[in-house]
Each structure stands twice: as structure tokens, then as C-alpha cells.
Amino acid sequence: MFKQMKLGTKLIAGFCIVAVVALFLGGIGYYGAVQNDRAMDEVGAVRLPSIQSVLEMKESMQAIILNLRTLLNPDLEKAVRKQQYEQINELRGKYKAAFDIYEPLPQTAEESRQWDQFMEIIPKWAAVNDEIFELHQQIDSLDILNPEKLLVQLQKFRGDHYALEVKVANMLLTGNTFSGGDDGTKCPCGQWLAGFSTQNSELQRIAKAIDRPHRQFHAAVGDIRRAVKNEDQQEAIRIFTGQMQDASIEMFDSFDELIAEAQKAAQLRTEIAEKTMGEGLEYMEAGFGRLNKVIAINEEIAEKEVSGAISQSGALKTLNLFAMIAGVILALGLGLLLTRSISAPIRRIVDGLSTGAGQVSSASSQVASSSQSQAEGASEQASSLEQTSSSLEEMAAQTKQNADNADQADNAVRETAQVVDKGVASMEKMNDAINEIKESASETSKIIKTIDDIAFQTNLLALNAAVEAARAGEAGKGFAVVAEEVRNLAQRSAEAAQNTSELIEKSQKNADNGVNVADEVAGQLNSIKQSAEKMGSLIGEIAAASKEQAQGIDQVNTGVSEMDRVVQQNAADAEESASASEELSSQASEMEKMVAELEAMVGASGKAISAVRGGSSSKQVQPQEKFRSTTRKISNGAGKKQAGAQRSDSRKADQVIPLDDDEFKDF
């Protein structure tokens, strides 16, 4: 039955069988992928998001409790408390976001039960947190963040004023006075009132009300002390029972009001601490217990899904391996059967492939010979032009180098002239400076002469003073000593003036010599400047001539380069022609070999093989020596070779091996 089928039917049947095997293998792989996708979806889209969102809720709850505990610190500033409030609001938002992620996810029965229990606890915990939050805001409105500290201060203030009042009473009884107590601003309470600041209007009112009686109280202390010192007992008692007692009553009433406000704030802080560390902590721990169980359930489900996926993947691998082995065996058998049914028609077609190989080889050898001759001549010409171009390039480079050196020398000479100009100017300045020094020395010499005259006159006065002291006898001895010292100083001044005068004369002589030397140096520098200018002019002319010579050589070099390019192009074309001919001959020989191999493969007759070999042997082309080009490497040679190879194989596949059913009707 298989032998009676057409070739197309056989091929279709064979490919259908292979397609069925591939479909079976693909189905196994697709089933495994679907199962893995389901497991990955369960783990990645349900369980992992569940665990992550529950952990985020738990973390947010812990952070909220931590912030509430931080708010229990009475030493926190208002800015820090405000920051804690903002963090709590942010954490509530994070909790809500995690809650919204977990809530719609699928849940098992046990997981749903634990979640329902958690949902019964969390509203209570939230209500306690809201109460705590509201109590903190009440403390903020009272503006008494540390009521315990305020209570201690107020009790101390009241005790201090009670003690002061007792001291005043003892002073009235005993008449013994004491110092201090009469300045309310130096009192600790007065200092506290001066620095007290609050946003609570009630506290502002009380602090304002306590200030006046407090000042009156301390002023009364001073008045009573003065009356006691003046032994005016009646006046002292009147002030004590009147002004001081009235101020004391009013002041202590204000203290009581402040203490009441502080106790109110302390009560709020106690209530906050009890709720934070009591109900709030209990609800949080209970909620954490339910969340931990939810996390454990999701982790267990994820582990089961992963384990099941691994087990199923192993089974699918084994099944896929057996199916693949069966498919390979089936494909090999089908290929052997199809090969036997197709080889006979190919034998007939092979005979037509060897007819033109000999003619192609002969023509390609002639083209290769002429192309090689042309390429050798062009290569020699290109080599000569290349040497000429190289020599011209060297000459141009040397000429440009000479021009550049001349330019550099010209610049150096110009710079030298500028330096010489600066040197001449500097010498003139130095000459002027030496003249000024000389004039200053002359003026100094006059001053020294004046000093010498003064020293001489001083010496005469000292001698006269000594004579007068000698006449005075015993009373003039001290004056004689002074006159002797003045005389010694006058002599030393005269000697110093003489030495200085000699030095100034030497300086004047040296200044004269310096002026002469500076004039000589200026003359030499002017001579150097003139020589440098002449040298710069000559070097400029040399540079201009070198530039013109370099331009001429560049033009000649451009023409030679163009000739070299044309000759190289001709050599490259000739080389490509020779190479294409050699390639064509080689392809013809290769085609003969492939025809012989194809005939041997399909079992052709010995006569056909010998005929092909005999026909081609008489026209076999001798191997051409590969062309060794001395020109540059041509970049487009490979493209031309490829084009030639494509032209040599221009016949279509259906002309060489037709696969229509009419050609195989003998089967």
C-alpha cells in the first residue's frame, strides 16, 4: 500500500506522523507548564502576598505601640510629640494598605476562622488607641507635658513662702531681723513666673493673677523689716496682718489653682499609661497571636504547593523522556522508508549535472590567464607610483618641518626683542633709583654734619657744667657726674656721625659707579635688540619661502596620489577577474566531485561515473598559481567573488530535483 502512494502523499504522511509525535510531546510539556503555572500562581499571587501583607500589618501595629510608648515620656518637646502623631497616622495608612491587599485574597477555612477572630480583636484595639490618642491631645491642650515636675515645683514654691512668712512672724516676736526675702524677682517662684510660657488660657490667667500678690508679699517683708529696725512694732504688725496676709492668701489660692491644673494633667497621663500598657498591649498580643497563625497557615500551604509541583515535575520529566525515545525511533524508521522510495528518481537526475563542467573550466582558465597578466603589469606600475608618492610625502613633511622651525625661530627672536626692551626699561629704572639714592645720601650727609655740630656744642656745655660743678664744691659733685656723662655721650655722637659720614661718601662713590655700569649695559642691550630685529626679518623670509615650497610639493603629491589610486583600482579589477576565474574553475571541479559522490551515494552505474570523469579529464584546467599582488588589499573583492559564485548556481532547485508527482509516476 505504501509503494502505491504518490511521493507527495508519502511526504505528507511522514510529516503528519512526526507532527503527531511532536504534538504529544508538546501536550505533555504544556500540561506540566499549566500545573507549574497553577502552583506558582497559588504561591506567588496568593500565599506570598498574604504573608507579606500580614507581616506589614503586624509591623505597623508594633510601630504604633512603640510611638504610643514614646509619647509616655514626659520630657518630650512639642515638636517631637507632633512628629510621633504624624508617624502614627502614616503607620495607620500603611496598615490600611496592607489590610486592603490581604482582605480580598482567597483563604482556607482555618485561615478564615483565624482572620475572623483577628477582626473581632482589632476594632477593640483601634478604639483603645483612639482613646489614648484623644487623651494625649487633651494633655496637649492643657499644655502641661510634665505635670509631676510642675507639681514638685509648685509645692516647693508654696513651702518656701510659708517658711518666709514664719521667719517674718519670728522677727516680730523676737525683734531679730534677717536679710533677703524682699525682692520677688530673686525668688525661685518669681524667676519661674518670668520664664513661664504656655498656650493654655487658664494657666495664663492664673500666672498673671499670682504675679501681683507675689510682689506685694515680698515688698511687705522689706517694709516689716524696716519697721522692726526703727522699733515701730505697731507699724510692723499692721503691715504683717494687713498687706502681707492679704497677699499671702491671694497668692496661695493661685498656687492651689495651678496645682489643681497640674493634678488634672497628671491624672490624664496616668490614664494614658494604664490604657497603653494595659488594654492596648493585651489586644495587640491577642491580635499578633491570630496573625502569627495566619502566617503559619500560608507558609504551610506554600510549602505543600512547592513540594507537589516538584513531585509532578519529576513524573512529567519521566513521561516526556519515554515519549521522546519513542518519537526518535518512529522518526528514524519513517526516514529510512522515505529514503528508499526517493533515491531511484535522484539517480536519473544526477546524470544531467555533469554536462557543462568541462566547458566552464576551459573558459575560466583562459580568463584567469589574461587577468593575471593585466594584474601583474598594473601592480608593477602601482608599486612605482607608490614609491614616488612616498618620496614626495617625505619631502613635503621635511619642507613643512623647515617652515615650522622657521616660524618658531621667528617667534623666539621676537620674544628676545621684547625681553631686551624690558631689560633696557629696567636698566633705566635702576639708573633713576641709583640717582635718587645718591641724592638721599647727600641729604643724609648734611644731617650728619648738623649732628656733629650739635655734639661739639654739647661737649662744650658739658665742660662748662663740669667747671661750674667744681666751683660749687661738695654740693656740685652730683652735677659734675651728670656733666661727665653728657660729655661722654657728646663724644660718642661725634664719633658715630663721623663714621656715618664716611659710609655715606662711600655709598655716593658706589652709586656713581653703578650709574656708569647701567649706562654700559643699556647700550649693549640696544645693540642686541637691533641684531635680533635683523635676524627676525631674515627668518621670516625663510619661513615664507618654505611655505610656498611646501604648497607646491603638496600639489604634486596630490596628482601622484590620484594616479596611484587609478592604477590600484585597475590592478584590483584585474585581480578580481583572475580570482573570479579561478573560483569558477574550482567550483566546476567541486561540482564534478559532488556529482560523482551523489552518483555513488544513490548507486549509479559505472558507465555514467566513468563518462563524467572521462569527459572532464580531457578538459581539466591546470591549477593556476595564486596571484600575489603587491598592491594594497582591495575591500570589495569578496563581494565580486560571491556574485560570481551566485551566477554559477543560477538554476532553481525544482529544475535540478523536481518533486511533482508526474516525475515520480514510475513509483
XYZ file of C-alpha atoms in Angstrom, residues 9 11 28 69 99 116 126 143 182 247 304 327 365 373 400 406 424 442 503 534 540 564 605 620 636 638:
26
model
C 1.318 11.671 -0.147
C 5.921 13.043 2.479
C 2.978 16.740 27.952
C 5.095 54.309 74.463
C -5.191 45.196 55.019
C -12.398 36.443 61.740
C -8.249 50.547 67.482
C -0.006 72.422 77.741
C 12.105 91.447 99.980
C -1.182 88.989 99.552
C 2.828 21.935 50.084
C 9.347 9.551 18.790
C 41.307 29.152 -17.325
C 48.901 39.262 -16.937
C 56.720 71.693 6.392
C 61.498 78.957 10.868
C 66.503 98.388 28.794
C 73.891 113.821 50.057
C 79.970 105.412 54.887
C 67.596 91.848 11.709
C 60.554 85.465 8.343
C 48.214 55.826 -7.775
C 26.056 2.711 -12.942
C 40.705 19.592 -16.778
C 35.304 44.666 -2.490
C 34.909 39.196 -1.621
